[in-house]
Coordinates of C-alpha atoms in Angstrom, one line a residue:
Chain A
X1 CA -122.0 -39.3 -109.9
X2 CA -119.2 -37.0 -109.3
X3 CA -117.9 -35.2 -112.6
X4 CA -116.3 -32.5 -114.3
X5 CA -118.6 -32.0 -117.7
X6 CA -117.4 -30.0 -121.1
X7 CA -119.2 -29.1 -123.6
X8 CA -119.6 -29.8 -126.8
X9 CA -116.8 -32.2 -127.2
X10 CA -115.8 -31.9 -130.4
X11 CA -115.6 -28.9 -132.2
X12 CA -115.0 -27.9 -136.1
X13 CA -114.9 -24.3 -136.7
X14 CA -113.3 -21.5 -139.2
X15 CA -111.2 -18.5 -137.9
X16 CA -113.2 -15.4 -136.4
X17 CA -116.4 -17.1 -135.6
X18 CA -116.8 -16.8 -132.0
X19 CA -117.2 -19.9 -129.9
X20 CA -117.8 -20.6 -125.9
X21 CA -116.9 -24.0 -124.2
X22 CA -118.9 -24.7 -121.2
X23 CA -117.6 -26.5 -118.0
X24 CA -119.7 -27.7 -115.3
X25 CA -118.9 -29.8 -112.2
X26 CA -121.1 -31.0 -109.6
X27 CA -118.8 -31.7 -106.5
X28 CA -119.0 -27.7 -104.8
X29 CA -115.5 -27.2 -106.0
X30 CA -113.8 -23.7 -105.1
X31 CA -111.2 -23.8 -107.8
X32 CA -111.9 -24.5 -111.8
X33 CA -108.9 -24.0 -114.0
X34 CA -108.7 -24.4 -118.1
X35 CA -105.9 -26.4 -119.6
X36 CA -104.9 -26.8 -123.5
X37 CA -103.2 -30.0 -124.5
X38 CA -100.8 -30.1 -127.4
X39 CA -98.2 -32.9 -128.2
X40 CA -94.8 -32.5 -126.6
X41 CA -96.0 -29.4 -124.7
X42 CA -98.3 -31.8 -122.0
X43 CA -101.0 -29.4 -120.6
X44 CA -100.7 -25.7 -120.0
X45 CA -102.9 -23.6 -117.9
X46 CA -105.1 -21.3 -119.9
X47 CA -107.2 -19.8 -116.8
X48 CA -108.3 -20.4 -113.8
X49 CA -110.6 -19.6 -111.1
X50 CA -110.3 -19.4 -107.0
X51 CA -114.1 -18.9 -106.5
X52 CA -116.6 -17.2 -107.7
X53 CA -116.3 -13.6 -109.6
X54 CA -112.7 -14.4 -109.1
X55 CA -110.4 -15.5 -112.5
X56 CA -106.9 -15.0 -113.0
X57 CA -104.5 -15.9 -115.7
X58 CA -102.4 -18.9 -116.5
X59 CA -99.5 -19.4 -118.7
X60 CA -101.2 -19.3 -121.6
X61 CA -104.2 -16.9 -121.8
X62 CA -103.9 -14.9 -125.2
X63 CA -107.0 -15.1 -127.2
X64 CA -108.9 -16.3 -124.3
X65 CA -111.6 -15.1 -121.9
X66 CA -113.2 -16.9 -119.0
X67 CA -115.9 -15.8 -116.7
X68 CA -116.8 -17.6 -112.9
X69 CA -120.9 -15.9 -112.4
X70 CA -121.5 -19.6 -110.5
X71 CA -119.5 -21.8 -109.1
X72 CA -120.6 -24.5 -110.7
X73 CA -119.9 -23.1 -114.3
X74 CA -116.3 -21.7 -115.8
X75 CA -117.0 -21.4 -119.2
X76 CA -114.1 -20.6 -122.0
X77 CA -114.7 -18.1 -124.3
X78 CA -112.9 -17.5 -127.8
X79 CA -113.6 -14.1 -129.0
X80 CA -111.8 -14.7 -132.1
X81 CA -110.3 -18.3 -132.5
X82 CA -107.3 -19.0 -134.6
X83 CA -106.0 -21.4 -136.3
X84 CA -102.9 -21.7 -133.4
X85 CA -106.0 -22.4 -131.1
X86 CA -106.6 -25.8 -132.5
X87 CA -106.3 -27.8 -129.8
X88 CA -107.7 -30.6 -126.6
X89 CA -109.1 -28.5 -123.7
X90 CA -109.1 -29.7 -120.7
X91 CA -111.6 -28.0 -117.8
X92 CA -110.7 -29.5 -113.5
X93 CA -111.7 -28.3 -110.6
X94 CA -110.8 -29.5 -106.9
X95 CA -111.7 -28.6 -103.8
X96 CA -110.6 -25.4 -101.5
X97 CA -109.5 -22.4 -103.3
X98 CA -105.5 -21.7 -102.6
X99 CA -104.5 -25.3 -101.7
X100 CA -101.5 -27.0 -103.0
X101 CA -102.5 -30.4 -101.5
X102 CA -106.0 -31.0 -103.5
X103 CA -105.9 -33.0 -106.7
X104 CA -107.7 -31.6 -109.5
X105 CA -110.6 -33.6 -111.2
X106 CA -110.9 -33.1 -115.1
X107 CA -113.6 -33.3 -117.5
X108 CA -113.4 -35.9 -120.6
X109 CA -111.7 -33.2 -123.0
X110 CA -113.1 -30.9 -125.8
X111 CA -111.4 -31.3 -129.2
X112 CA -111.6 -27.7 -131.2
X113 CA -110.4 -27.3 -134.7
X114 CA -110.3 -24.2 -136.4
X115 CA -109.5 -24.0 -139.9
Chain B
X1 CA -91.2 -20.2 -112.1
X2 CA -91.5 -23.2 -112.0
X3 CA -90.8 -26.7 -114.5
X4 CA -91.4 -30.1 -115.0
X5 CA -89.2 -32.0 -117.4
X6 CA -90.0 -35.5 -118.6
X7 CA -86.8 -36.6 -120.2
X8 CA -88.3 -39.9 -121.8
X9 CA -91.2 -39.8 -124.9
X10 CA -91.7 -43.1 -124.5
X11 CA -91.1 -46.2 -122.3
X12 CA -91.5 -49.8 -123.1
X13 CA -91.8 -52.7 -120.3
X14 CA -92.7 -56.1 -120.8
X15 CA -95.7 -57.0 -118.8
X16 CA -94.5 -58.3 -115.4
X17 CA -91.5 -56.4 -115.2
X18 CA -91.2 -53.3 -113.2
X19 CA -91.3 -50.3 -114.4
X20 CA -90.1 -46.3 -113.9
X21 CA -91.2 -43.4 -115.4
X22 CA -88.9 -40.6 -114.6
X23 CA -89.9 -37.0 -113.4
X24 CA -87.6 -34.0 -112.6
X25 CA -88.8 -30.8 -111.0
X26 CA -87.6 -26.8 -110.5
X27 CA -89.8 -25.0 -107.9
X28 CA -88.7 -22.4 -105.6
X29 CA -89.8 -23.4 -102.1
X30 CA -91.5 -26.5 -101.1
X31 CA -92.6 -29.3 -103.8
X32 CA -96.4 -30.5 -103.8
X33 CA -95.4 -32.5 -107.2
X34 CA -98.6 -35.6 -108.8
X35 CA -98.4 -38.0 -111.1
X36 CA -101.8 -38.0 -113.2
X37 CA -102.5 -41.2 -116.2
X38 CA -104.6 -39.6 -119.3
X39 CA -105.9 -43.0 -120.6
X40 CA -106.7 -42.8 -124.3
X41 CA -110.2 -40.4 -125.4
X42 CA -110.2 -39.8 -121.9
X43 CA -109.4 -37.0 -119.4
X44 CA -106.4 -36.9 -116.7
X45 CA -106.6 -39.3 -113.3
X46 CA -105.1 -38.5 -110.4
X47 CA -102.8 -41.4 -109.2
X48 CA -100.9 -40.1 -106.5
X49 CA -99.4 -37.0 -105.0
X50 CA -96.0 -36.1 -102.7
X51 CA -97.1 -32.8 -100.0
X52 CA -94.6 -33.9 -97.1
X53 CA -93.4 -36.5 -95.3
X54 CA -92.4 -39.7 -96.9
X55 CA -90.8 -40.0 -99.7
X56 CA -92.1 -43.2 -100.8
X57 CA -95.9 -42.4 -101.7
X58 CA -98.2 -45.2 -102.8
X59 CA -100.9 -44.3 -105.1
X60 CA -103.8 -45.5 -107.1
X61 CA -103.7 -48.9 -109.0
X62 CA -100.8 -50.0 -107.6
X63 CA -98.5 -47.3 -108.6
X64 CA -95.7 -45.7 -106.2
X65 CA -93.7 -42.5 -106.7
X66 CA -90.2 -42.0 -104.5
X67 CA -89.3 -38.0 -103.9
X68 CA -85.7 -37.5 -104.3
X69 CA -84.9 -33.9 -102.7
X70 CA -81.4 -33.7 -103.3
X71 CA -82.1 -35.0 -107.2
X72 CA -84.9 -32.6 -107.6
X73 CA -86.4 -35.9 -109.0
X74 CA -90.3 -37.5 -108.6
X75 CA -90.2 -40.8 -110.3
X76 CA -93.2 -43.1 -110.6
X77 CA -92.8 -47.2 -110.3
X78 CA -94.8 -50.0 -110.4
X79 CA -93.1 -53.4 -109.9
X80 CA -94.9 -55.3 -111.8
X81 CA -96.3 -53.8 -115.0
X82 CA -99.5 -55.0 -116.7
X83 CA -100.8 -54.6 -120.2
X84 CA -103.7 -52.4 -118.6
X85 CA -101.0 -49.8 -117.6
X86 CA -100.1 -48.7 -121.4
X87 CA -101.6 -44.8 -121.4
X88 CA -100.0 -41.3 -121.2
X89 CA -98.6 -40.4 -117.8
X90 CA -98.0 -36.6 -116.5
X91 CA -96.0 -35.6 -113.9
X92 CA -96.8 -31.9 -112.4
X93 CA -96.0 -29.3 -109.8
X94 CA -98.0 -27.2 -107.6
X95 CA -96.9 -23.6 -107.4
X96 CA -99.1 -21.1 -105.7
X97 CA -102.6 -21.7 -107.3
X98 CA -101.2 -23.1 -110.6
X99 CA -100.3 -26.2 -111.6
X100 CA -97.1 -26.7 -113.9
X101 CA -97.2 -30.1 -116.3
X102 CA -94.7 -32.0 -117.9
X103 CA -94.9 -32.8 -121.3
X104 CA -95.7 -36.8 -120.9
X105 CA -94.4 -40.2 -121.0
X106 CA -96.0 -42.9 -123.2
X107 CA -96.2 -46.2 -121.4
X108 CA -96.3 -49.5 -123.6
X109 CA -96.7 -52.1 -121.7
X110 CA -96.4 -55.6 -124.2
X111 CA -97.5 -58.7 -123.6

């Protein structure tokens, strides 16, 4: 089956301890992109990713890494989580790097807290 | 850069009645605007999308979206709404390798 997979998806942590959120689809997708979900804001692009060894920044990146080694893998990395980082992540991907036209397919949604 | 507003929180439509949910858009250059439903505890779905051409586009589920140029507008309709339909509805935009999201509609569909 076709999918976009996160991991874990829910996630209770304190401020400082660093965490990774892995991604993982399965359809040979060029592009992978990170989203944050927060009400009345709707999603915002965290990072994303046009192909392998290539990331670039969304709208939102502060406090955030992201790395691209395989293409099947875009993990998110918190260095140093805050409190202001409690929120539902989102990981997609969709086919051919650079196009406009492609719909994006997204994973079921990781839910951090950090207290 | 580019926006997506969502002027309405909420909207509520009796089941069989149609429905709109309304989109506007700011982009420099050409639109390539989607509509995606988040259902509840569960990611984003993909119900249509507007690249070129007509401006009616029909979509998943029975959903259409009309592209309004001149109103810088993107609103999704269904004619006849069901109970099935109630979820969290996005409208986005396209710009160069990102993509821009508006902040949501809640569609209550009652019985």
């Amino acid at each position: 089956e076709a999918q976009v997979t996160q991991n874990p998806r829910y996630l209770i942590t304190v401020t400082g301890k660093k965490l990774t959120v892995t991604c993982s689809q399965n359809m040979n997708h060029e592009y992978m992109s990170w989203y944050r979900q927060d009400p009345g804001l709707g999603l915002r692009q965290i990072y994303y990713s046009m192909n392998v060894e290539v990331t670039d920044k969304g709208d939102v990146p502060e406090g955030y890494k992201v790395s691209r080694k395989e293409k099947r893998n875009f993990p998110l990395i918190l260095e140093s989580p805050s409190p202001n980082q409690t929120s539902l992540y989102f990981c997609a991907s969709s086919w051919t790097s650079g196009s406009p036209y492609n719909e994006q397919f997204f994973g079921p949604g990781t839910r951090l807290t950090v207290l | 850069a580019q926006s997506v507003a969502q002027p309405e929180d909420q909207v509520n439509v009796a089941e069989g009645n149609p429905l709109t949910v309304k989109c506007t858009y700011s982009v420099s250059g050409n639109p390539y605007l989607f509509w995606y439903v988040q259902y509840p505890n569960r990611g984003l779905q993909f119900l249509l999308k507007y690249i070129t051409g007509d401006n009616l586009v029909k979509g998943s589920y029975g959903f259409e979206a009309e592209f309004n140029k001149s109103q810088t507008s993107f609103h999704l309709k269904k004619p006849s709404a069901l109970v099935s339909d109630s979820a969290l509805y996005f409208c986005a935009v396209n710009y160069g390798n990102m993509l821009t999201f508006g902040g949501g509609t809640r569609l209550m569909v009652k019985p």
